[in-house]
Amino acid sequence: MNYKVFDDAILLKLLKAGDGSALEEIYVRYSEMVFLAALKKVRSKPIAEELVQNVFVSLWVKRETAQIQQLPAYLQSAIRYQVIDYIRSRLIREKYYQSASAQMNVQENLSESRLLLHELSIAIDNTIKKLPQKTQEIFRLSRYEKRSVKEIAQYMNLSEKAVEYHVTQSLKFMRVHLKDFIIVEMFLIHL
């Protein structure tokens, strides 16, 4: 079947029905437009490419529930939100690193403290990656982006109880997997 002849409305119906070829045609038609919009804001080709992939993966995942009237407008809005989330996440991470670095400067042995901070950051990132994908996303929204349970629930189309459950589970998981770092940090504080 030649999907190039279908207009956007037909492609959206096929996409909603789970037709992967419809998604491929949408990607062919609109990926460059979405990429250029992302590149204009983030000024990094690899990051823009990743954000574009996120938009199309999200389109596929939400295909059954998404209410799309105009495909180009929807994709422009989706990439705008991806860029905002990326920038917000980057700023929060930078603030976290600055704050953690400032706290570590108080320590006598600066090089050892920096090493610990680096190892903790790696451990946190690795621990977050062990969480289920949805729990990872909720944890990042909650802890890195400081979004409320209600905001996360609306953003991810989940109940507030489900969001609270994911946050609670991720915090328990983090405590268990990062307990060695917490003990070391408490030891250093009491020195």
CSV table of C-alpha atoms in Angstrom, one decimal:
chain,number,residue,atom,x,y,z
A,1,MET,CA,0.0,0.0,0.0
A,2,ASN,CA,1.3,3.4,-1.0
A,3,TYR,CA,1.0,5.6,2.1
A,4,LYS,CA,2.3,8.7,0.3
A,5,VAL,CA,-1.1,9.2,-1.3
A,6,PHE,CA,-3.0,9.4,2.0
A,7,ASP,CA,-3.7,12.7,3.7
A,8,ASP,CA,-3.0,13.3,7.3
A,9,ALA,CA,-6.5,12.4,8.5
A,10,ILE,CA,-6.3,9.0,7.0
A,11,LEU,CA,-2.8,8.4,8.3
A,12,LEU,CA,-4.0,9.4,11.8
A,13,LYS,CA,-6.8,6.8,11.6
A,14,LEU,CA,-4.4,4.1,10.4
A,15,LEU,CA,-2.0,5.1,13.2
A,16,LYS,CA,-4.7,4.9,15.8
A,17,ALA,CA,-5.5,1.4,14.6
A,18,GLY,CA,-1.8,0.4,15.1
A,19,ASP,CA,-0.5,0.7,11.6
A,20,GLY,CA,3.3,1.2,11.9
A,21,SER,CA,3.6,2.1,8.2
A,22,ALA,CA,1.3,5.1,8.9
A,23,LEU,CA,3.8,6.2,11.6
A,24,GLU,CA,6.7,5.8,9.1
A,25,GLU,CA,4.9,8.0,6.6
A,26,ILE,CA,4.2,10.6,9.2
A,27,TYR,CA,7.8,10.5,10.2
A,28,VAL,CA,9.0,10.9,6.6
A,29,ARG,CA,6.6,13.9,6.1
A,30,TYR,CA,7.3,15.8,9.3
A,31,SER,CA,10.5,14.7,10.9
A,32,GLU,CA,12.6,17.4,9.2
A,33,MET,CA,10.2,20.1,10.3
A,34,VAL,CA,10.2,18.8,13.9
A,35,PHE,CA,14.0,18.4,13.8
A,36,LEU,CA,14.6,22.0,12.6
A,37,ALA,CA,12.3,23.4,15.3
A,38,ALA,CA,14.2,21.5,18.0
A,39,LEU,CA,17.6,22.4,16.5
A,40,LYS,CA,16.7,26.1,16.5
A,41,LYS,CA,16.2,25.9,20.3
A,42,VAL,CA,18.8,23.4,21.6
A,43,ARG,CA,21.5,24.1,19.0
A,44,SER,CA,22.8,20.6,19.2
A,45,LYS,CA,22.2,18.1,16.4
A,46,PRO,CA,22.4,15.0,18.6
A,47,ILE,CA,20.1,16.4,21.2
A,48,ALA,CA,17.6,17.6,18.5
A,49,GLU,CA,17.7,14.2,17.0
A,50,GLU,CA,16.9,12.6,20.3
A,51,LEU,CA,14.1,15.0,21.0
A,52,VAL,CA,12.6,14.2,17.6
A,53,GLN,CA,12.8,10.5,18.3
A,54,ASN,CA,11.0,11.1,21.6
A,55,VAL,CA,8.2,13.0,19.9
A,56,PHE,CA,7.6,10.1,17.4
A,57,VAL,CA,7.9,7.4,20.0
A,58,SER,CA,5.4,9.3,22.2
A,59,LEU,CA,3.1,9.7,19.1
A,60,TRP,CA,3.2,5.9,18.7
A,61,VAL,CA,2.7,5.2,22.4
A,62,LYS,CA,-0.3,7.7,22.7
A,63,ARG,CA,-1.7,6.8,19.3
A,64,GLU,CA,-5.0,5.4,20.7
A,65,THR,CA,-5.7,8.3,23.1
A,66,ALA,CA,-4.2,11.3,21.5
A,67,GLN,CA,-6.8,13.8,20.2
A,68,ILE,CA,-5.0,15.2,17.1
A,69,GLN,CA,-6.8,17.7,14.9
A,70,GLN,CA,-3.9,19.1,12.8
A,71,LEU,CA,-0.9,16.9,12.7
A,72,PRO,CA,1.7,19.6,12.0
A,73,ALA,CA,0.4,21.8,14.8
A,74,TYR,CA,0.4,18.7,17.2
A,75,LEU,CA,4.0,17.8,16.3
A,76,GLN,CA,5.1,21.5,16.7
A,77,SER,CA,3.5,21.5,20.1
A,78,ALA,CA,5.0,18.1,21.0
A,79,ILE,CA,8.5,19.2,20.1
A,80,ARG,CA,8.1,22.5,21.9
A,81,TYR,CA,7.2,20.5,25.1
A,82,GLN,CA,10.2,18.2,24.5
A,83,VAL,CA,12.5,21.1,24.2
A,84,ILE,CA,11.1,22.8,27.4
A,85,ASP,CA,11.4,19.5,29.3
A,86,TYR,CA,15.0,19.1,28.1
A,87,ILE,CA,16.0,22.6,29.0
A,88,ARG,CA,14.3,22.5,32.4
A,89,SER,CA,15.9,19.2,33.1
A,90,ARG,CA,19.3,20.5,32.1
A,91,LEU,CA,18.9,23.6,34.3
A,92,ILE,CA,17.8,21.6,37.3
A,93,ARG,CA,20.7,19.2,36.9
A,94,GLU,CA,23.1,22.2,36.7
A,95,LYS,CA,21.6,23.7,39.8
A,96,TYR,CA,21.9,20.3,41.5
A,97,TYR,CA,25.5,20.0,40.6
A,98,GLN,CA,26.2,23.6,41.6
A,99,SER,CA,24.5,23.1,45.0
A,100,ALA,CA,26.2,19.7,45.6
A,101,SER,CA,29.6,21.2,44.5
A,102,ALA,CA,29.2,24.1,46.9
A,103,GLN,CA,28.4,21.8,49.8
A,104,MET,CA,31.4,19.7,49.0
A,105,ASN,CA,33.7,22.7,48.9
A,106,VAL,CA,33.2,22.9,52.7
A,107,GLN,CA,35.0,19.6,53.1
A,108,GLU,CA,38.7,19.7,53.9
A,109,ASN,CA,39.7,17.2,51.4
A,110,LEU,CA,38.2,18.7,48.2
A,111,SER,CA,39.5,16.1,45.8
A,112,GLU,CA,38.0,13.2,47.8
A,113,SER,CA,34.8,15.1,48.1
A,114,ARG,CA,34.6,15.7,44.3
A,115,LEU,CA,35.3,12.1,43.7
A,116,LEU,CA,32.4,11.1,46.0
A,117,LEU,CA,30.1,13.6,44.4
A,118,HIS,CA,30.9,12.2,40.9
A,119,GLU,CA,30.4,8.7,42.1
A,120,LEU,CA,27.2,9.6,43.8
A,121,SER,CA,25.9,11.3,40.6
A,122,ILE,CA,26.8,8.2,38.6
A,123,ALA,CA,25.2,5.9,41.2
A,124,ILE,CA,22.0,8.1,41.1
A,125,ASP,CA,21.9,8.0,37.3
A,126,ASN,CA,22.5,4.2,37.3
A,127,THR,CA,19.9,3.6,40.0
A,128,ILE,CA,17.3,5.7,38.1
A,129,LYS,CA,18.0,3.7,35.0
A,130,LYS,CA,17.1,0.5,36.9
A,131,LEU,CA,13.6,1.8,37.6
A,132,PRO,CA,10.8,0.9,35.2
A,133,GLN,CA,10.5,3.5,32.4
A,134,LYS,CA,7.3,5.1,33.7
A,135,THR,CA,8.6,5.2,37.2
A,136,GLN,CA,11.9,6.8,35.9
A,137,GLU,CA,9.9,9.5,34.1
A,138,ILE,CA,7.7,10.2,37.2
A,139,PHE,CA,10.7,10.3,39.5
A,140,ARG,CA,12.5,12.8,37.2
A,141,LEU,CA,9.4,15.0,36.9
A,142,SER,CA,8.9,14.9,40.7
A,143,ARG,CA,12.4,15.3,42.0
A,144,TYR,CA,14.4,17.0,39.2
A,145,GLU,CA,11.7,19.2,37.8
A,146,LYS,CA,9.8,19.7,41.1
A,147,ARG,CA,6.4,19.1,39.5
A,148,SER,CA,3.5,18.4,41.9
A,149,VAL,CA,1.7,15.0,41.9
A,150,LYS,CA,-1.3,16.7,40.3
A,151,GLU,CA,0.8,18.2,37.5
A,152,ILE,CA,2.5,14.8,36.8
A,153,ALA,CA,-0.9,13.0,36.9
A,154,GLN,CA,-2.3,15.4,34.3
A,155,TYR,CA,0.9,15.4,32.2
A,156,MET,CA,1.1,11.6,32.1
A,157,ASN,CA,-2.7,10.9,32.0
A,158,LEU,CA,-2.5,8.9,35.3
A,159,SER,CA,-4.4,9.1,38.6
A,160,GLU,CA,-2.8,11.0,41.4
A,161,LYS,CA,-2.7,7.8,43.4
A,162,ALA,CA,-0.7,6.1,40.7
A,163,VAL,CA,1.8,9.0,40.6
A,164,GLU,CA,2.1,8.8,44.4
A,165,TYR,CA,2.7,5.1,44.2
A,166,HIS,CA,5.5,5.5,41.6
A,167,VAL,CA,7.2,8.3,43.6
A,168,THR,CA,7.0,6.2,46.8
A,169,GLN,CA,8.4,3.1,45.1
A,170,SER,CA,11.2,5.0,43.4
A,171,LEU,CA,12.2,6.6,46.7
A,172,LYS,CA,12.3,3.3,48.4
A,173,PHE,CA,14.3,1.8,45.6
A,174,MET,CA,16.7,4.7,45.7
A,175,ARG,CA,17.2,4.4,49.5
A,176,VAL,CA,18.0,0.7,49.2
A,177,HIS,CA,20.3,1.0,46.2
A,178,LEU,CA,22.1,4.2,47.5
A,179,LYS,CA,22.4,3.2,51.1
A,180,ASP,CA,26.2,2.9,51.0
A,181,PHE,CA,26.5,6.5,49.7
A,182,ILE,CA,24.1,7.8,52.3
A,183,ILE,CA,26.1,6.2,55.1
A,184,VAL,CA,29.4,7.6,53.7
A,185,GLU,CA,27.8,11.1,53.4
A,186,MET,CA,26.5,11.0,57.0
A,187,PHE,CA,29.9,9.8,58.2
A,188,LEU,CA,31.6,12.8,56.4
A,189,ILE,CA,29.2,15.3,57.8
A,190,HIS,CA,29.9,14.2,61.4
A,191,LEU,CA,33.7,14.4,61.0
